[in-house]
Amino acid sequence: MSLTHLQSFVAVAEEGHVGRAARRLHLTQPPLSRHILALEDELGTRLFERTPRGMRLLPAGETLLCHARRILADVDTAVRTVRNLSTRERSTHPES
Amino acid sequence: MSLTHLQSFVAVAEEGHVGRAARRLHLTQPPLSRHILALEDELGTRLFERTPRGMRLLPAGETLLCHARRILADVDTAVRTVRNLSTRERSTHPES
DNA sequence: GGTAGTTACGAATTTCGTAACAATC
DNA sequence: GATTGTTACGAAATTCGTAACTACC
């Protein structure tokens, strides 16, 4: 499980389409498809139903989507918090 | 930023020592040291103070530690939730 | 035949571990 | 000189993209 896999998963879930999600992520279809397959393999269950139109979330996928969004948002918050903290520290106590 | 980097960070923070953290993670010191340096580089700030005894958390590191623990716990929960869900599904609706 | 996802496979990138280095007691 | 973290660098593993394949209308 990696953040890259989770980002890929959310993009495919939101687009319902590997091709569009790949464009959105500036990737090609095959690696993105592999991310989803790896995730399904690791979790031991299918996350999407493959339809002729694209990908539709299955119940396990719906559940993962909630968790994935929260995790990715928390990572974003963590990065921005620590960055802001260090910026403020630098402007308050300049060292040079 | 990757989950591997966050795991490495938490281990070093808890052990206060790259060598011990490396043993705990079944890794050698250099890659682990690089994980911390990469994290510090990405966040634009030092996370640890290097002492002759080992590594001591700086304020930015304390902040990140809270976020990192929560993120890693959420990932663990997500994996276990989806896995349990699929196991229950399989025993309730056997397909073969 | 067009649209979708997947597999094969070689190239590029990343990440690892050994060895050597630097710094502090 | 012993203990700590870091840098150099070649080897191993991962991940990418192109091309070819499969499946469904």
PDB file of C-alpha atoms (C1' of nucleotides) in Angstrom:
ATOM      1  CA  MET A   1       0.000   0.000   0.000  1.00  0.00           C
ATOM      2  CA  SER A   2       1.426   3.339  -1.024  1.00  0.00           C
ATOM      3  CA  LEU A   3       0.122   6.877  -1.291  1.00  0.00           C
ATOM      4  CA  THR A   4       0.624   6.665  -5.046  1.00  0.00           C
ATOM      5  CA  HIS A   5      -1.711   3.685  -5.190  1.00  0.00           C
ATOM      6  CA  LEU A   6      -4.298   5.529  -3.128  1.00  0.00           C
ATOM      7  CA  GLN A   7      -4.088   8.608  -5.351  1.00  0.00           C
ATOM      8  CA  SER A   8      -4.533   6.416  -8.399  1.00  0.00           C
ATOM      9  CA  PHE A   9      -7.472   4.666  -6.802  1.00  0.00           C
ATOM     10  CA  VAL A  10      -9.267   7.919  -5.966  1.00  0.00           C
ATOM     11  CA  ALA A  11      -8.715   9.274  -9.475  1.00  0.00           C
ATOM     12  CA  VAL A  12     -10.137   6.141 -11.101  1.00  0.00           C
ATOM     13  CA  ALA A  13     -13.059   6.100  -8.667  1.00  0.00           C
ATOM     14  CA  GLU A  14     -13.881   9.729  -9.444  1.00  0.00           C
ATOM     15  CA  GLU A  15     -13.474   9.444 -13.211  1.00  0.00           C
ATOM     16  CA  GLY A  16     -14.972   5.975 -13.532  1.00  0.00           C
ATOM     17  CA  HIS A  17     -12.464   5.473 -16.286  1.00  0.00           C
ATOM     18  CA  VAL A  18      -8.814   4.429 -16.264  1.00  0.00           C
ATOM     19  CA  GLY A  19      -7.996   6.397 -19.401  1.00  0.00           C
ATOM     20  CA  ARG A  20      -9.342   9.710 -18.120  1.00  0.00           C
ATOM     21  CA  ALA A  21      -7.808   9.175 -14.683  1.00  0.00           C
ATOM     22  CA  ALA A  22      -4.467   8.486 -16.353  1.00  0.00           C
ATOM     23  CA  ARG A  23      -4.638  11.782 -18.253  1.00  0.00           C
ATOM     24  CA  ARG A  24      -5.526  13.590 -15.047  1.00  0.00           C
ATOM     25  CA  LEU A  25      -2.503  12.052 -13.291  1.00  0.00           C
ATOM     26  CA  HIS A  26      -0.164  12.606 -16.258  1.00  0.00           C
ATOM     27  CA  LEU A  27       0.339   8.865 -16.603  1.00  0.00           C
ATOM     28  CA  THR A  28      -0.504   6.239 -19.194  1.00  0.00           C
ATOM     29  CA  GLN A  29      -3.170   3.582 -18.716  1.00  0.00           C
ATOM     30  CA  PRO A  30      -0.994   0.525 -18.050  1.00  0.00           C
ATOM     31  CA  PRO A  31       0.783   1.751 -14.908  1.00  0.00           C
ATOM     32  CA  LEU A  32      -2.482   3.100 -13.557  1.00  0.00           C
ATOM     33  CA  SER A  33      -4.276  -0.151 -14.278  1.00  0.00           C
ATOM     34  CA  ARG A  34      -1.491  -1.974 -12.459  1.00  0.00           C
ATOM     35  CA  HIS A  35      -1.883   0.277  -9.413  1.00  0.00           C
ATOM     36  CA  ILE A  36      -5.514  -0.753  -9.127  1.00  0.00           C
ATOM     37  CA  LEU A  37      -4.730  -4.428  -9.651  1.00  0.00           C
ATOM     38  CA  ALA A  38      -1.978  -4.271  -7.022  1.00  0.00           C
ATOM     39  CA  LEU A  39      -4.374  -2.681  -4.556  1.00  0.00           C
ATOM     40  CA  GLU A  40      -7.031  -5.299  -5.233  1.00  0.00           C
ATOM     41  CA  ASP A  41      -4.435  -8.003  -4.835  1.00  0.00           C
ATOM     42  CA  GLU A  42      -3.155  -6.603  -1.555  1.00  0.00           C
ATOM     43  CA  LEU A  43      -6.660  -6.176  -0.128  1.00  0.00           C
ATOM     44  CA  GLY A  44      -7.798  -9.557  -1.370  1.00  0.00           C
ATOM     45  CA  THR A  45     -10.915  -8.211  -3.056  1.00  0.00           C
ATOM     46  CA  ARG A  46     -12.150  -6.474  -6.177  1.00  0.00           C
ATOM     47  CA  LEU A  47     -12.656  -2.726  -5.769  1.00  0.00           C
ATOM     48  CA  PHE A  48     -14.250  -2.053  -9.168  1.00  0.00           C
ATOM     49  CA  GLU A  49     -16.641  -3.769 -11.487  1.00  0.00           C
ATOM     50  CA  ARG A  50     -15.312  -3.654 -15.061  1.00  0.00           C
ATOM     51  CA  THR A  51     -18.077  -2.558 -17.397  1.00  0.00           C
ATOM     52  CA  PRO A  52     -17.903  -1.895 -21.145  1.00  0.00           C
ATOM     53  CA  ARG A  53     -18.085   1.824 -20.244  1.00  0.00           C
ATOM     54  CA  GLY A  54     -15.373   1.822 -17.624  1.00  0.00           C
ATOM     55  CA  MET A  55     -14.986   1.153 -13.917  1.00  0.00           C
ATOM     56  CA  ARG A  56     -17.798   1.201 -11.365  1.00  0.00           C
ATOM     57  CA  LEU A  57     -17.054   1.093  -7.633  1.00  0.00           C
ATOM     58  CA  LEU A  58     -18.004  -2.056  -5.732  1.00  0.00           C
ATOM     59  CA  PRO A  59     -18.947  -1.882  -2.016  1.00  0.00           C
ATOM     60  CA  ALA A  60     -15.369  -2.597  -0.926  1.00  0.00           C
ATOM     61  CA  GLY A  61     -14.275   0.239  -3.195  1.00  0.00           C
ATOM     62  CA  GLU A  62     -16.814   2.645  -1.705  1.00  0.00           C
ATOM     63  CA  THR A  63     -15.447   1.865   1.731  1.00  0.00           C
ATOM     64  CA  LEU A  64     -11.858   2.329   0.645  1.00  0.00           C
ATOM     65  CA  LEU A  65     -12.700   5.612  -1.072  1.00  0.00           C
ATOM     66  CA  CYS A  66     -13.729   7.225   2.220  1.00  0.00           C
ATOM     67  CA  HIS A  67     -10.563   6.093   3.950  1.00  0.00           C
ATOM     68  CA  ALA A  68      -8.342   7.027   1.010  1.00  0.00           C
ATOM     69  CA  ARG A  69      -9.693  10.561   0.780  1.00  0.00           C
ATOM     70  CA  ARG A  70      -9.195  11.130   4.467  1.00  0.00           C
ATOM     71  CA  ILE A  71      -5.667   9.723   4.407  1.00  0.00           C
ATOM     72  CA  LEU A  72      -4.630  11.835   1.424  1.00  0.00           C
ATOM     73  CA  ALA A  73      -6.160  14.952   2.976  1.00  0.00           C
ATOM     74  CA  ASP A  74      -4.304  14.258   6.240  1.00  0.00           C
ATOM     75  CA  VAL A  75      -1.022  13.876   4.399  1.00  0.00           C
ATOM     76  CA  ASP A  76      -1.630  17.183   2.665  1.00  0.00           C
ATOM     77  CA  THR A  77      -2.447  18.842   5.966  1.00  0.00           C
ATOM     78  CA  ALA A  78       0.646  17.390   7.614  1.00  0.00           C
ATOM     79  CA  VAL A  79       2.926  18.676   4.874  1.00  0.00           C
ATOM     80  CA  ARG A  80       1.408  22.149   4.853  1.00  0.00           C
ATOM     81  CA  THR A  81       1.382  22.388   8.645  1.00  0.00           C
ATOM     82  CA  VAL A  82       5.037  21.531   9.044  1.00  0.00           C
ATOM     83  CA  ARG A  83       6.027  23.740   6.126  1.00  0.00           C
ATOM     84  CA  ASN A  84       4.113  26.742   7.506  1.00  0.00           C
ATOM     85  CA  LEU A  85       5.526  26.122  10.950  1.00  0.00           C
ATOM     86  CA  SER A  86       9.073  26.178   9.635  1.00  0.00           C
ATOM     87  CA  THR A  87       8.441  29.261   7.516  1.00  0.00           C
ATOM     88  CA  ARG A  88       7.057  31.170  10.484  1.00  0.00           C
ATOM     89  CA  GLU A  89       9.960  30.002  12.642  1.00  0.00           C
ATOM     90  CA  ARG A  90      12.413  31.274  10.041  1.00  0.00           C
ATOM     91  CA  SER A  91      10.812  34.721   9.772  1.00  0.00           C
ATOM     92  CA  THR A  92      10.530  35.057  13.576  1.00  0.00           C
ATOM     93  CA  HIS A  93      14.068  33.939  14.407  1.00  0.00           C
ATOM     94  CA  PRO A  94      16.169  34.685  11.320  1.00  0.00           C
ATOM     95  CA  GLU A  95      19.437  32.817  11.603  1.00  0.00           C
ATOM     96  CA  SER A  96      21.597  34.784   9.187  1.00  0.00           C
TER      97      SER A  96
ATOM     98  CA  MET B   1       6.365  11.967   0.865  1.00  0.00           C
ATOM     99  CA  SER B   2       5.691   8.255   1.145  1.00  0.00           C
ATOM    100  CA  LEU B   3       4.327   5.961   3.811  1.00  0.00           C
ATOM    101  CA  THR B   4       7.738   4.320   3.975  1.00  0.00           C
ATOM    102  CA  HIS B   5       9.298   7.664   4.847  1.00  0.00           C
ATOM    103  CA  LEU B   6       6.682   8.253   7.538  1.00  0.00           C
ATOM    104  CA  GLN B   7       7.252   4.793   9.038  1.00  0.00           C
ATOM    105  CA  SER B   8      10.975   5.460   9.085  1.00  0.00           C
ATOM    106  CA  PHE B   9      10.429   8.831  10.699  1.00  0.00           C
ATOM    107  CA  VAL B  10       8.244   7.423  13.477  1.00  0.00           C
ATOM    108  CA  ALA B  11      10.734   4.638  14.195  1.00  0.00           C
ATOM    109  CA  VAL B  12      13.650   7.067  14.480  1.00  0.00           C
ATOM    110  CA  ALA B  13      11.568   9.431  16.606  1.00  0.00           C
ATOM    111  CA  GLU B  14      10.633   6.626  18.994  1.00  0.00           C
ATOM    112  CA  GLU B  15      14.094   5.079  19.198  1.00  0.00           C
ATOM    113  CA  GLY B  16      15.992   8.362  19.182  1.00  0.00           C
ATOM    114  CA  HIS B  17      18.618   6.463  17.239  1.00  0.00           C
ATOM    115  CA  VAL B  18      18.983   5.648  13.543  1.00  0.00           C
ATOM    116  CA  GLY B  19      20.848   2.399  14.222  1.00  0.00           C
ATOM    117  CA  ARG B  20      18.210   0.956  16.545  1.00  0.00           C
ATOM    118  CA  ALA B  21      15.367   2.131  14.308  1.00  0.00           C
ATOM    119  CA  ALA B  22      17.067   0.464  11.357  1.00  0.00           C
ATOM    120  CA  ARG B  23      17.256  -2.851  13.223  1.00  0.00           C
ATOM    121  CA  ARG B  24      13.593  -2.533  14.154  1.00  0.00           C
ATOM    122  CA  LEU B  25      12.670  -1.941  10.510  1.00  0.00           C
ATOM    123  CA  HIS B  26      15.007  -4.669   9.198  1.00  0.00           C
ATOM    124  CA  LEU B  27      17.008  -2.096   7.275  1.00  0.00           C
ATOM    125  CA  THR B  28      20.531  -0.711   7.416  1.00  0.00           C
ATOM    126  CA  GLN B  29      21.401   2.784   8.610  1.00  0.00           C
ATOM    127  CA  PRO B  30      22.150   4.488   5.282  1.00  0.00           C
ATOM    128  CA  PRO B  31      18.749   4.038   3.626  1.00  0.00           C
ATOM    129  CA  LEU B  32      17.015   4.991   6.856  1.00  0.00           C
ATOM    130  CA  SER B  33      19.190   8.075   7.239  1.00  0.00           C
ATOM    131  CA  ARG B  34      18.335   8.994   3.654  1.00  0.00           C
ATOM    132  CA  HIS B  35      14.606   8.670   4.369  1.00  0.00           C
ATOM    133  CA  ILE B  36      14.912  11.254   7.141  1.00  0.00           C
ATOM    134  CA  LEU B  37      17.044  13.566   5.015  1.00  0.00           C
ATOM    135  CA  ALA B  38      14.560  13.299   2.148  1.00  0.00           C
ATOM    136  CA  LEU B  39      11.706  14.153   4.487  1.00  0.00           C
ATOM    137  CA  GLU B  40      13.580  17.134   5.905  1.00  0.00           C
ATOM    138  CA  ASP B  41      14.392  18.257   2.390  1.00  0.00           C
ATOM    139  CA  GLU B  42      10.799  17.951   1.224  1.00  0.00           C
ATOM    140  CA  LEU B  43       9.418  19.790   4.261  1.00  0.00           C
ATOM    141  CA  GLY B  44      12.087  22.445   4.118  1.00  0.00           C
ATOM    142  CA  THR B  45      13.072  22.081   7.764  1.00  0.00           C
ATOM    143  CA  ARG B  46      15.098  19.975  10.162  1.00  0.00           C
ATOM    144  CA  LEU B  47      13.037  17.412  12.079  1.00  0.00           C
ATOM    145  CA  PHE B  48      15.784  16.179  14.416  1.00  0.00           C
ATOM    146  CA  GLU B  49      18.683  17.628  16.260  1.00  0.00           C
ATOM    147  CA  ARG B  50      21.772  15.440  15.769  1.00  0.00           C
ATOM    148  CA  THR B  51      23.419  14.811  19.121  1.00  0.00           C
ATOM    149  CA  PRO B  52      26.449  12.661  19.904  1.00  0.00           C
ATOM    150  CA  ARG B  53      23.988  10.157  21.433  1.00  0.00           C
ATOM    151  CA  GLY B  54      21.558  10.058  18.544  1.00  0.00           C
ATOM    152  CA  MET B  55      18.553  11.971  17.270  1.00  0.00           C
ATOM    153  CA  ARG B  56      16.333  14.292  19.306  1.00  0.00           C
ATOM    154  CA  LEU B  57      13.047  15.620  17.934  1.00  0.00           C
ATOM    155  CA  LEU B  58      12.826  19.317  17.136  1.00  0.00           C
ATOM    156  CA  PRO B  59       9.471  21.154  17.345  1.00  0.00           C
ATOM    157  CA  ALA B  60       8.724  20.571  13.657  1.00  0.00           C
ATOM    158  CA  GLY B  61       9.423  16.887  14.274  1.00  0.00           C
ATOM    159  CA  GLU B  62       7.066  16.755  17.258  1.00  0.00           C
ATOM    160  CA  THR B  63       4.342  18.196  15.068  1.00  0.00           C
ATOM    161  CA  LEU B  64       4.992  15.773  12.255  1.00  0.00           C
ATOM    162  CA  LEU B  65       5.053  12.843  14.688  1.00  0.00           C
ATOM    163  CA  CYS B  66       1.410  13.404  15.652  1.00  0.00           C
ATOM    164  CA  HIS B  67       0.314  13.593  12.042  1.00  0.00           C
ATOM    165  CA  ALA B  68       2.429  10.628  10.994  1.00  0.00           C
ATOM    166  CA  ARG B  69       1.060   8.356  13.705  1.00  0.00           C
ATOM    167  CA  ARG B  70      -2.487   9.229  12.812  1.00  0.00           C
ATOM    168  CA  ILE B  71      -1.888   8.705   9.091  1.00  0.00           C
ATOM    169  CA  LEU B  72      -0.216   5.332   9.604  1.00  0.00           C
ATOM    170  CA  ALA B  73      -2.973   4.214  11.968  1.00  0.00           C
ATOM    171  CA  ASP B  74      -5.600   5.259   9.427  1.00  0.00           C
ATOM    172  CA  VAL B  75      -3.866   3.302   6.702  1.00  0.00           C
ATOM    173  CA  ASP B  76      -3.809   0.260   8.943  1.00  0.00           C
ATOM    174  CA  THR B  77      -7.489   0.685   9.744  1.00  0.00           C
ATOM    175  CA  ALA B  78      -8.374   1.107   6.071  1.00  0.00           C
ATOM    176  CA  VAL B  79      -6.561  -2.088   5.100  1.00  0.00           C
ATOM    177  CA  ARG B  80      -8.077  -4.128   7.898  1.00  0.00           C
ATOM    178  CA  THR B  81     -11.567  -2.750   7.309  1.00  0.00           C
ATOM    179  CA  VAL B  82     -11.607  -3.575   3.612  1.00  0.00           C
ATOM    180  CA  ARG B  83     -10.034  -6.972   4.212  1.00  0.00           C
ATOM    181  CA  ASN B  84     -12.571  -7.910   6.893  1.00  0.00           C
ATOM    182  CA  LEU B  85     -15.383  -6.648   4.735  1.00  0.00           C
ATOM    183  CA  SER B  86     -14.313  -8.856   1.859  1.00  0.00           C
ATOM    184  CA  THR B  87     -13.806 -11.889   4.097  1.00  0.00           C
ATOM    185  CA  ARG B  88     -17.292 -11.529   5.557  1.00  0.00           C
ATOM    186  CA  GLU B  89     -18.746 -11.045   2.078  1.00  0.00           C
ATOM    187  CA  ARG B  90     -17.059 -14.248   0.933  1.00  0.00           C
ATOM    188  CA  SER B  91     -18.360 -16.351   3.822  1.00  0.00           C
ATOM    189  CA  THR B  92     -21.884 -14.927   3.493  1.00  0.00           C
ATOM    190  CA  HIS B  93     -22.190 -15.279  -0.282  1.00  0.00           C
ATOM    191  CA  PRO B  94     -19.834 -18.125  -1.272  1.00  0.00           C
ATOM    192  CA  GLU B  95     -19.357 -18.022  -5.016  1.00  0.00           C
ATOM    193  CA  SER B  96     -18.198 -21.577  -5.657  1.00  0.00           C
TER     194      SER B  96
ATOM    195  C1'  DG C   1     -13.988  -1.443 -36.053  1.00  0.00           C
ATOM    196  C1'  DG C   2     -14.122   1.290 -31.840  1.00  0.00           C
ATOM    197  C1'  DT C   3     -13.724   1.554 -27.022  1.00  0.00           C
ATOM    198  C1'  DA C   4     -12.507  -0.212 -22.846  1.00  0.00           C
ATOM    199  C1'  DG C   5      -8.921  -2.610 -19.568  1.00  0.00           C
ATOM    200  C1'  DT C   6      -4.808  -5.825 -19.273  1.00  0.00           C
ATOM    201  C1'  DT C   7      -0.335  -8.280 -20.238  1.00  0.00           C
ATOM    202  C1'  DA C   8       4.622  -8.441 -22.177  1.00  0.00           C
ATOM    203  C1'  DC C   9       8.776  -6.653 -21.955  1.00  0.00           C
ATOM    204  C1'  DG C  10      12.765  -3.627 -22.268  1.00  0.00           C
ATOM    205  C1'  DA C  11      14.365   1.084 -20.490  1.00  0.00           C
ATOM    206  C1'  DA C  12      14.601   4.373 -16.917  1.00  0.00           C
ATOM    207  C1'  DT C  13      14.356   5.277 -12.253  1.00  0.00           C
ATOM    208  C1'  DT C  14      14.550   4.344  -7.539  1.00  0.00           C
ATOM    209  C1'  DT C  15      16.175   2.089  -3.489  1.00  0.00           C
ATOM    210  C1'  DC C  16      19.063  -0.916  -1.342  1.00  0.00           C
ATOM    211  C1'  DG C  17      23.504  -2.493   1.052  1.00  0.00           C
ATOM    212  C1'  DT C  18      28.739  -2.398   1.502  1.00  0.00           C
ATOM    213  C1'  DA C  19      32.348   0.420   2.182  1.00  0.00           C
ATOM    214  C1'  DA C  20      34.413   4.610   3.209  1.00  0.00           C
ATOM    215  C1'  DC C  21      33.959   9.135   5.473  1.00  0.00           C
ATOM    216  C1'  DA C  22      33.113  12.799   9.165  1.00  0.00           C
ATOM    217  C1'  DA C  23      32.274  14.216  13.691  1.00  0.00           C
ATOM    218  C1'  DT C  24      31.928  13.815  18.580  1.00  0.00           C
ATOM    219  C1'  DC C  25      33.177  11.988  22.867  1.00  0.00           C
TER     220       DC C  25
ATOM    221  C1'  DG D   1      39.262   4.362  19.150  1.00  0.00           C
ATOM    222  C1'  DA D   2      34.429   3.751  19.801  1.00  0.00           C
ATOM    223  C1'  DT D   3      29.983   5.348  18.583  1.00  0.00           C
ATOM    224  C1'  DT D   4      27.149   8.065  16.033  1.00  0.00           C
ATOM    225  C1'  DG D   5      25.089   9.840  11.404  1.00  0.00           C
ATOM    226  C1'  DT D   6      26.264  10.694   6.296  1.00  0.00           C
ATOM    227  C1'  DT D   7      28.136  10.204   1.495  1.00  0.00           C
ATOM    228  C1'  DA D   8      29.766   7.282  -2.644  1.00  0.00           C
ATOM    229  C1'  DC D   9      28.682   4.087  -5.642  1.00  0.00           C
ATOM    230  C1'  DG D  10      27.525  -0.239  -7.897  1.00  0.00           C
ATOM    231  C1'  DA D  11      23.743  -3.935  -7.656  1.00  0.00           C
ATOM    232  C1'  DA D  12      19.006  -5.173  -7.081  1.00  0.00           C
ATOM    233  C1'  DA D  13      14.352  -4.100  -7.420  1.00  0.00           C
ATOM    234  C1'  DT D  14      10.677  -1.215  -8.877  1.00  0.00           C
ATOM    235  C1'  DT D  15       8.033   1.467 -12.074  1.00  0.00           C
ATOM    236  C1'  DC D  16       7.418   3.442 -16.314  1.00  0.00           C
ATOM    237  C1'  DG D  17       5.903   3.619 -21.369  1.00  0.00           C
ATOM    238  C1'  DT D  18       5.307   1.346 -26.069  1.00  0.00           C
ATOM    239  C1'  DA D  19       3.335  -2.241 -28.233  1.00  0.00           C
ATOM    240  C1'  DA D  20       0.463  -6.093 -28.493  1.00  0.00           C
ATOM    241  C1'  DC D  21      -3.473  -8.535 -26.623  1.00  0.00           C
ATOM    242  C1'  DT D  22      -8.403  -9.493 -24.936  1.00  0.00           C
ATOM    243  C1'  DA D  23     -13.222  -8.527 -24.446  1.00  0.00           C
ATOM    244  C1'  DC D  24     -17.424  -6.353 -25.371  1.00  0.00           C
ATOM    245  C1'  DC D  25     -20.561  -3.730 -28.046  1.00  0.00           C
TER     246       DC D  25
END
